XYZ file of C-alpha atoms in Angstrom:
485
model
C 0.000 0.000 0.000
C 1.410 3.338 -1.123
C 1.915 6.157 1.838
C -0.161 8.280 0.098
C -3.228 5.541 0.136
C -2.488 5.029 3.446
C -2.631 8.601 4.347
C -6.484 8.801 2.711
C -6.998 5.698 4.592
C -6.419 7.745 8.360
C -8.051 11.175 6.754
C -10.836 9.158 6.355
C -11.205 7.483 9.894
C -9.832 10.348 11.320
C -13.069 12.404 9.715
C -15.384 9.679 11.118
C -14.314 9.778 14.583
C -14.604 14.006 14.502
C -17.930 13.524 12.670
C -19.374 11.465 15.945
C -18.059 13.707 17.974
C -19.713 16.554 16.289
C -23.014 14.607 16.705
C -22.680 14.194 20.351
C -21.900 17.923 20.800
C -24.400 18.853 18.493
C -27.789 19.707 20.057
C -30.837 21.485 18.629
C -31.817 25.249 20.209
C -28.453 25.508 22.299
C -24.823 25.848 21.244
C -22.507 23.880 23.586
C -19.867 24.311 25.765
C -18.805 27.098 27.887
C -15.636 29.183 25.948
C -17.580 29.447 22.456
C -19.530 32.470 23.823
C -16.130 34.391 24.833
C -14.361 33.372 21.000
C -17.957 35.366 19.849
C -17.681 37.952 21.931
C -13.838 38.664 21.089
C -14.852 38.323 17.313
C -18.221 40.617 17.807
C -16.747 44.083 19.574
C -13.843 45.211 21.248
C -13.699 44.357 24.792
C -11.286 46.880 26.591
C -9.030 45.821 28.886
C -9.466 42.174 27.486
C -7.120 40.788 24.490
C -7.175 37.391 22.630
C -5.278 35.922 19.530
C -7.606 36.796 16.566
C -7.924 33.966 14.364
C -10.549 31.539 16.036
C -12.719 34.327 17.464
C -12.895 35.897 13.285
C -13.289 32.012 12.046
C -15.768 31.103 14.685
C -17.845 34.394 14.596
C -18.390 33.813 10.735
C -18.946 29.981 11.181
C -21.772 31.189 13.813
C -23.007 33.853 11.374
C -23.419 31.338 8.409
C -24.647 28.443 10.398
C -26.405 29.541 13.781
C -24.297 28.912 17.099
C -25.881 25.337 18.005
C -24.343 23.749 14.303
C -21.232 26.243 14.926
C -20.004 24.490 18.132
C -20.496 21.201 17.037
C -18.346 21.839 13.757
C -15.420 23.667 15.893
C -15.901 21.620 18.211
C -15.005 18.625 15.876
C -12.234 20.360 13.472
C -10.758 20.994 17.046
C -10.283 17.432 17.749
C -9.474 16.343 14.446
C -6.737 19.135 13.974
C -3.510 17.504 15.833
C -4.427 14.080 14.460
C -4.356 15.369 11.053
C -1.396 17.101 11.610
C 0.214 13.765 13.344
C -0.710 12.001 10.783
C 0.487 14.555 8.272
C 4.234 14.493 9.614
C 4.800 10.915 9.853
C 3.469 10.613 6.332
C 6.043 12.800 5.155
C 8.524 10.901 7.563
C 7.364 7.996 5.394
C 5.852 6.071 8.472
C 2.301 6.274 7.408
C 1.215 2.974 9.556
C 2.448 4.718 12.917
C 0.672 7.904 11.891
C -2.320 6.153 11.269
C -2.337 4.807 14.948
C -1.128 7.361 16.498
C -3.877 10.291 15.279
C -6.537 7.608 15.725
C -5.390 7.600 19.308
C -4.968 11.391 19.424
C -8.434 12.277 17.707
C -10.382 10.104 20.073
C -8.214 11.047 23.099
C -10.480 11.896 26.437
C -8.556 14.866 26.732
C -8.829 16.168 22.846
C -12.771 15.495 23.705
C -12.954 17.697 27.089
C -11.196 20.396 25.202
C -13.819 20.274 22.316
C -16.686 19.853 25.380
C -15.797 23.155 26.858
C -15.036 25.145 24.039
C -11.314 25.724 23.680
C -10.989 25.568 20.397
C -7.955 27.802 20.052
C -5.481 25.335 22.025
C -5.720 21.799 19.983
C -5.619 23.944 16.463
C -2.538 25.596 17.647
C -1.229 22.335 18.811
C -1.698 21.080 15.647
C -0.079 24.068 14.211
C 2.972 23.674 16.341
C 3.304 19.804 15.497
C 3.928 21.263 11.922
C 6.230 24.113 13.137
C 8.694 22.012 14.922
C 9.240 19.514 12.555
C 9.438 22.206 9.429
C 12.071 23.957 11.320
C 13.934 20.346 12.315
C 14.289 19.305 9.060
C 15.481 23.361 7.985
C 18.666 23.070 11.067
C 18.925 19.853 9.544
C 19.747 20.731 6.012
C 16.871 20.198 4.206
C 15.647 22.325 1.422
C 13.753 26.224 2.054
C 10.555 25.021 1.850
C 10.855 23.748 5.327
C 11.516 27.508 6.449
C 8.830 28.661 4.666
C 6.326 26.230 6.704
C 8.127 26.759 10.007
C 7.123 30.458 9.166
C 3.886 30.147 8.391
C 2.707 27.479 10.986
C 4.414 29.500 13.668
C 2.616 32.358 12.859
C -0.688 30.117 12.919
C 0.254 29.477 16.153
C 0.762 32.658 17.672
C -2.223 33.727 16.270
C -4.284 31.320 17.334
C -3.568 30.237 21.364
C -0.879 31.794 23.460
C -1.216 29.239 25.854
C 0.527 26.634 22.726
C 3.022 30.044 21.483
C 4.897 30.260 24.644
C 5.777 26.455 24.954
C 6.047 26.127 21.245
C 8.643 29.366 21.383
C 10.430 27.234 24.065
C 10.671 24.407 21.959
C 12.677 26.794 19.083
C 14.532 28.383 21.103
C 15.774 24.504 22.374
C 16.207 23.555 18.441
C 18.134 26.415 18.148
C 20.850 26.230 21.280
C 21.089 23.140 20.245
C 22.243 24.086 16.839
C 24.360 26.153 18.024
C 25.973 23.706 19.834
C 26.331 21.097 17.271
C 27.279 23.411 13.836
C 28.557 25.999 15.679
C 29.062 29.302 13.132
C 28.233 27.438 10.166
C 24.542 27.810 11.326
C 24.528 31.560 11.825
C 21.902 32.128 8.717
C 19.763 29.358 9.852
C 19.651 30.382 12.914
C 19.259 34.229 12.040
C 16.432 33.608 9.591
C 14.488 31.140 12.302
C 14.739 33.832 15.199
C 13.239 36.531 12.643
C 10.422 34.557 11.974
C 9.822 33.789 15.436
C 9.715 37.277 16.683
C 7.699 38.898 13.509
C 3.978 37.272 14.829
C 5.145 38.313 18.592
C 6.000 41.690 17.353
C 2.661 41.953 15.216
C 0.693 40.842 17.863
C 2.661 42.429 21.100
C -0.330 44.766 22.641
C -2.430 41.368 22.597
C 0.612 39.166 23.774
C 1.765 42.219 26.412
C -1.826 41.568 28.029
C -2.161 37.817 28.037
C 1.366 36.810 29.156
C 0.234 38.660 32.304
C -2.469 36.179 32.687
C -0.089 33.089 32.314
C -0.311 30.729 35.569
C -2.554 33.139 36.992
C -6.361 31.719 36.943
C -7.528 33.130 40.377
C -5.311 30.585 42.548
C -5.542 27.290 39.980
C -2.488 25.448 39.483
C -1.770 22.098 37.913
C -1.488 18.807 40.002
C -1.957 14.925 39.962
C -5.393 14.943 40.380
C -5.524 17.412 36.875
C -3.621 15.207 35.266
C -5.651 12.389 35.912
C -8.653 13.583 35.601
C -7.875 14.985 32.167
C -5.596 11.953 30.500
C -7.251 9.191 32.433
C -5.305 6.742 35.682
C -2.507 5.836 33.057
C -1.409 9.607 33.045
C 2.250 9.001 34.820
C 2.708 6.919 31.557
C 2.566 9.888 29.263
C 4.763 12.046 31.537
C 6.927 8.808 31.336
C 6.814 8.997 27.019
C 7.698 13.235 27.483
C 10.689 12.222 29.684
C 12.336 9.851 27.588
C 11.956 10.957 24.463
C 14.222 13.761 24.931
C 17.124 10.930 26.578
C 16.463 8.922 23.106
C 17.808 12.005 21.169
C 20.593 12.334 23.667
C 21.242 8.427 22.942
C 21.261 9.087 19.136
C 23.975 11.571 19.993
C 26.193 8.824 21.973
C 25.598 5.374 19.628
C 26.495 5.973 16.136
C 25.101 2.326 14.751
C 21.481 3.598 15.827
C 22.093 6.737 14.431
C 23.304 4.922 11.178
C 19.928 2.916 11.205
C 17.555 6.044 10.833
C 16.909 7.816 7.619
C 17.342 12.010 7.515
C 13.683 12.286 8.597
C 13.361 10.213 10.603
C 15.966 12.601 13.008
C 13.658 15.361 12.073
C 10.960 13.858 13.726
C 12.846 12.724 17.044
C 13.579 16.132 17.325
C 11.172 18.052 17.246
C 9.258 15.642 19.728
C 12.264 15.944 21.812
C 11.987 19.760 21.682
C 8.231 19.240 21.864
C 8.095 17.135 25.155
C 11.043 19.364 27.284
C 9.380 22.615 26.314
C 5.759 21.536 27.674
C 6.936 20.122 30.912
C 8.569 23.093 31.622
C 5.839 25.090 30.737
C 3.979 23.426 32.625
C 6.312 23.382 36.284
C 7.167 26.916 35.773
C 3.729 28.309 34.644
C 1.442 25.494 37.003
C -1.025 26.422 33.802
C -3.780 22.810 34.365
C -5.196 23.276 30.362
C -1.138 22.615 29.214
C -2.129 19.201 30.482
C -4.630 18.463 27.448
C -1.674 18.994 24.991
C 0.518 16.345 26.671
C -1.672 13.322 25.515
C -1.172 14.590 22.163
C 2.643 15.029 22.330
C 3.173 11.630 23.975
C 1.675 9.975 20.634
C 3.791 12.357 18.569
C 6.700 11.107 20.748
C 6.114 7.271 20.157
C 5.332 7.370 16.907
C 8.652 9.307 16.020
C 10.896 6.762 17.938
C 9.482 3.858 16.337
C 12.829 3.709 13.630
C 14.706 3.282 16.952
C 12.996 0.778 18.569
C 13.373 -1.273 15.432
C 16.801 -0.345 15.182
C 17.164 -2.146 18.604
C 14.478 -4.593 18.118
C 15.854 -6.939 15.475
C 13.735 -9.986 16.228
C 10.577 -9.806 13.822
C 8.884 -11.938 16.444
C 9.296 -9.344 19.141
C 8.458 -6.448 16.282
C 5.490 -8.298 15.859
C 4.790 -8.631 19.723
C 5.482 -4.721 20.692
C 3.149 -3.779 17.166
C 0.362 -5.808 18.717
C 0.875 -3.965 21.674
C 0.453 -0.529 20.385
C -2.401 -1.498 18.351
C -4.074 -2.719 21.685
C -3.099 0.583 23.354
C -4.369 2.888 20.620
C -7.822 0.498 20.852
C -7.901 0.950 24.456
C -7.330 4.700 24.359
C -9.890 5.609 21.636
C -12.742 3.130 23.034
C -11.834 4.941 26.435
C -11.965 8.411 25.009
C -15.173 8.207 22.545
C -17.515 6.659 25.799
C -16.597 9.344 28.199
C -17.192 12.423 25.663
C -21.029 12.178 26.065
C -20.054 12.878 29.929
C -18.189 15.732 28.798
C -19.967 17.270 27.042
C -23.494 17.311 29.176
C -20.986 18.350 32.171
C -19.815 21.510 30.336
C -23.268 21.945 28.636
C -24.576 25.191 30.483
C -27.220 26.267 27.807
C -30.672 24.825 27.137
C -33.078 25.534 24.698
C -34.650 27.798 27.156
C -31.883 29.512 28.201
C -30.612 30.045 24.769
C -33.693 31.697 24.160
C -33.522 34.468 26.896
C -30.393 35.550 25.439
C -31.860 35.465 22.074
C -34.241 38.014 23.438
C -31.406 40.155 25.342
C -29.959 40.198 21.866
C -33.473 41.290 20.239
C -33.973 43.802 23.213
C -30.813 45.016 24.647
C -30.521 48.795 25.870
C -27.905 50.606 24.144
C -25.801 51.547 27.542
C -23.327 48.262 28.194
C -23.443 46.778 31.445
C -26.973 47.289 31.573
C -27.704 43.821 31.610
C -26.760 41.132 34.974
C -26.302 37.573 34.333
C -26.114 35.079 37.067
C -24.118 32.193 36.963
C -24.971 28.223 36.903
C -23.153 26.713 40.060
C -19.602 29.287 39.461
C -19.800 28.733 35.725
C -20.150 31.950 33.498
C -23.199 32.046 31.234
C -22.038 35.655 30.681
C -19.823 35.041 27.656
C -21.858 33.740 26.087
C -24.742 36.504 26.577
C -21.813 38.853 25.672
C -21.202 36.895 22.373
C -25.170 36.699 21.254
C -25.985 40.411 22.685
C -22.682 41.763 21.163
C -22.310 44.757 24.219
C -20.205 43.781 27.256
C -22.858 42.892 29.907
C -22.039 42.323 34.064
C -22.108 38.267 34.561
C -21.807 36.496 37.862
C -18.900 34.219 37.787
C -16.592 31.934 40.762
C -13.302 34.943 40.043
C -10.861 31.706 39.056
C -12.124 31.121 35.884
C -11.233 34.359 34.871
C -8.012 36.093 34.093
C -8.324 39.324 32.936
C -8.365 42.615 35.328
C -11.554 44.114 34.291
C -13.242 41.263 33.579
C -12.800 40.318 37.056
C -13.699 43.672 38.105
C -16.904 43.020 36.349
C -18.049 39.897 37.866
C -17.157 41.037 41.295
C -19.622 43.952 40.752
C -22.524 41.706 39.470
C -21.716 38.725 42.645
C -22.293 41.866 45.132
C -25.477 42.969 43.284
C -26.246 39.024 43.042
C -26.201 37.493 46.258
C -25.379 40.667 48.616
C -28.168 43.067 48.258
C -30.947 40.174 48.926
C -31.792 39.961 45.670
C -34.673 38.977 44.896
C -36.226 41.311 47.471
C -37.843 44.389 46.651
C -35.048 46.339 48.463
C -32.530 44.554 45.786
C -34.776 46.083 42.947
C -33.482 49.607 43.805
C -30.362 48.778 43.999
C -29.666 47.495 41.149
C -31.899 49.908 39.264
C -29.664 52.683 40.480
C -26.203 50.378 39.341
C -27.288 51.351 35.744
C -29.219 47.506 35.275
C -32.454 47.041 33.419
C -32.932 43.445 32.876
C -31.604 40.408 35.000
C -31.256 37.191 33.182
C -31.754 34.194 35.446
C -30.423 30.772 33.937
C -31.744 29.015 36.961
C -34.696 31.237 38.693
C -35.240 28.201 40.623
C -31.615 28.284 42.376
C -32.960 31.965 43.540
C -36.248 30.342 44.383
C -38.021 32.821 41.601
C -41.034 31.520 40.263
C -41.462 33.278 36.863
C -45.412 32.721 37.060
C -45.423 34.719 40.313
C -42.670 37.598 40.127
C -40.783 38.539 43.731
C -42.352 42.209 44.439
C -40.101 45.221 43.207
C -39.312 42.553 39.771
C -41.217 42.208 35.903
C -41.001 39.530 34.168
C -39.368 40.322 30.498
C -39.680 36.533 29.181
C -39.318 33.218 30.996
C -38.975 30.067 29.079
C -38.816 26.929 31.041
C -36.572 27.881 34.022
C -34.597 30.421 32.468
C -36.434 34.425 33.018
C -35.220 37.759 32.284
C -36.509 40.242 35.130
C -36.439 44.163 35.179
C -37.323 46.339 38.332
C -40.324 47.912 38.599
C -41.076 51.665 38.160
């Protein structure tokens, strides 16, 4: 079978596993997920104080323009998962080791966490990921003496990147700046144009972007308190997590052992090099992301990367595996593992997704109306929460005006969105709303309507309105209030 059958071969599964994932996020009258409101809202008005990479907030407000936001978040939600398998799968193609791509994004598109990131809404981080898959191996094979074109991809995908998730720029930047000292060490001078060209096109999408990059690197590790730890880890890759920080580790010694053996060196082709190191780079960049920033989402990537990172030492192990019975026995193996891990993955997504699933029909609908109704002064609207969890962006997104949103302060990052959602707790749950007193008060904070997501968890009954309170519209359990005259 010829690679490039083979490759057409994984597209296709590859498209089948993102299309059943797009069916279970997919539900009629209510986008899901939690973050797909705040990529609308960055791609429907300016938010000041508040900066984001532009290219999934412009793709995703257009997709939700064309489409409606329930179809919109299924689709991103899919091409999100399907984006670092494709690009997995892309690399080792070109490596020439289609059958270990083809395992390897199977694994990595059906991956539990690849689905909780597509179940929340993060579409930014696994398309950058995928992005900086590409990156690092284009600018391997450049250092390595392979033809422009690879610079011309490095520069391209990097600037994908940075345009697309900070939170996969700054590890991915470590990563180059790792290729590169180690360039340095190895060619020495003759590497000074390589190496001159590659910084240049690392800095131009930083220096493009730098008021947007000056405000989120501010944020990194931040997150109101939250920092990563073994119970994030194994909540998001599952009990067998120590095994991918195992996979990370290592890799990096296997490049260091193709620097000591020279007949294992000898065995691998010019690509194949490529590829063990830029998962070297890969995997010693994102743990130390990870330790220095304590940031829990660089978890999600790290699934991802560990696949990248067994796939691309595959030449070696059959380098020192000469036995075709035990070839046989370890390919067995991985096929098991790669069953195991998708079959895992694919049966908890429909958990994931009704767990980060804070809009019904009804709910959906109030903000439809907020939309259809807003004021024109912003911040005249106060959203409550669901349990901690921010309904705001997304009433943000839909309405298109900033609006004040209840929110537990550790999910967000930036200053005066913070500021915001501190204002509308105390108006919330300190001014005993829903008494008639509370009416006043937040009549005079500049508020006309209060959307409820839950009037039951403020025991409203939107048949019988507290006194001082109108009832706007009410659908199911979801009601919009206003204070009387």
């Amino acid at each position: 079978m010829t690679d490039r059958r083979s490759a057409v071969i994984g597209l296709v599964a590859i498209g089948a596993i993102a299309i059943l994932r797009a069916l279970v996020l997919f539900s009629p009258g209510a986008p899901s997920g939690v973050d797909g409101g705040n990529w609308l809202a960055f791609g429907t008005f300016d938010r000041p104080g508040m900066a984001y990479p532009p290219l999934v907030p412009v793709i995703f407000t257009a997709l939700v323009a064309a489409v409606g936001a329930p179809v919109a978040t299924a689709v991103a939600g899919a091409v999100a998962t399907a984006a670092p398998a494709i690009a997995v799968l892309g690399v080792l193609t070109w490596a020439r080791r289609p059958v270990a791509g083809i395992l390897a994004a199977l694994a990595a598109v059906a991956l539990r966490a690849t689905g909780e990131v597509a179940a929340w809404g993060g579409y930014p981080q696994p398309t950058a990921t995928a992005a900086a898959l590409v990156c690092l191996v284009a600018l391997a094979a450049y250092l390595l003496g392979m033809s422009r074109v690879a610079l011309a991809t490095f520069a391209v995908s990097f600037a994908v990147v940075v345009a697309t998730s900070h939170l996969v720029a700054v590890p991915t930047a470590g990563a180059i700046v790792l290729m590169l000292g180690g360039a340095v060490v190895v060619y020495r001078r003759r590497a000074s144009r390589r190496i001159v060209a590659v910084a240049a096109f690392t800095l131009l999408p930083f220096a493009v972007l730098a008021p947007t990059y000056g405000a989120l690197l501010s944020t990194l590790g931040g997150g109101g308190g939250v920092r990563v730890g073994p119970s994030d880890a194994e909540r998001v890759l599952g009990p067998g997590w120590p095994l991918y920080l195992a996979v990370l580790v290592l890799v990096p010694l296997v490049l260091l052992l193709l620097g000591r053996r020279a007949w294992v060196a000898s065995a691998l082709s010019a690509r194949d090099l490529v590829l063990v190191v830029a998962a070297s780079a890969a995997a010693t960049s994102w743990i130390l992301a990870c330790a220095i920033s304590g940031e829990p989402r660089l978890v999600h990537d790290m699934g991802v990367l560990a696949l990248f990172g067994v796939a691309a030492s595959v030449p070696l192990v059959r380098a020192v595996v000469r036995e075709e019975r035990s070839r046989a026995g370890l390919a067995a193996v991985a096929l098991a593992v790669v069953v195991i891990l998708a079959a895992t993955g694919l049966s908890a997504f429909p958990d994931q997704v009704a767990y980060y699933r804070i809009l019904t029909r009804d709910r959906f609908s109030a903000i439809e109306w907020l939309a259809a109704n807003a004021p024109a002064p912003s911040r005249s609207i106060l959203v409550a929460d669901l349990s901690g969890v921010s309904v705001g962006w997304w009433t943000e997104g839909v309405v298109g005006q900033e609006v004040l949103f209840a929110s537990d302060l550790r999910w967000l990052r930036f200053t005066t969105e913070r500021d915001r959602a501190k204002q509308a707790n105390t108006l919330l749950y300190r001014s005993g709303f829903p008494g008639p007193g509370s009416a006043t008060t937040i009549r005079d904070a500049g508020v006309r309507y209060v959307f409820l997501p839950s009037a039951g968890a403020f025991g409203v009954d939107p048949s019988r309105p507290p006194v001082g309170w109108r009832v706007m519209f009410a659908a199911g359990d979801a009601v919009v209030l206003a204070p009387a005259a």
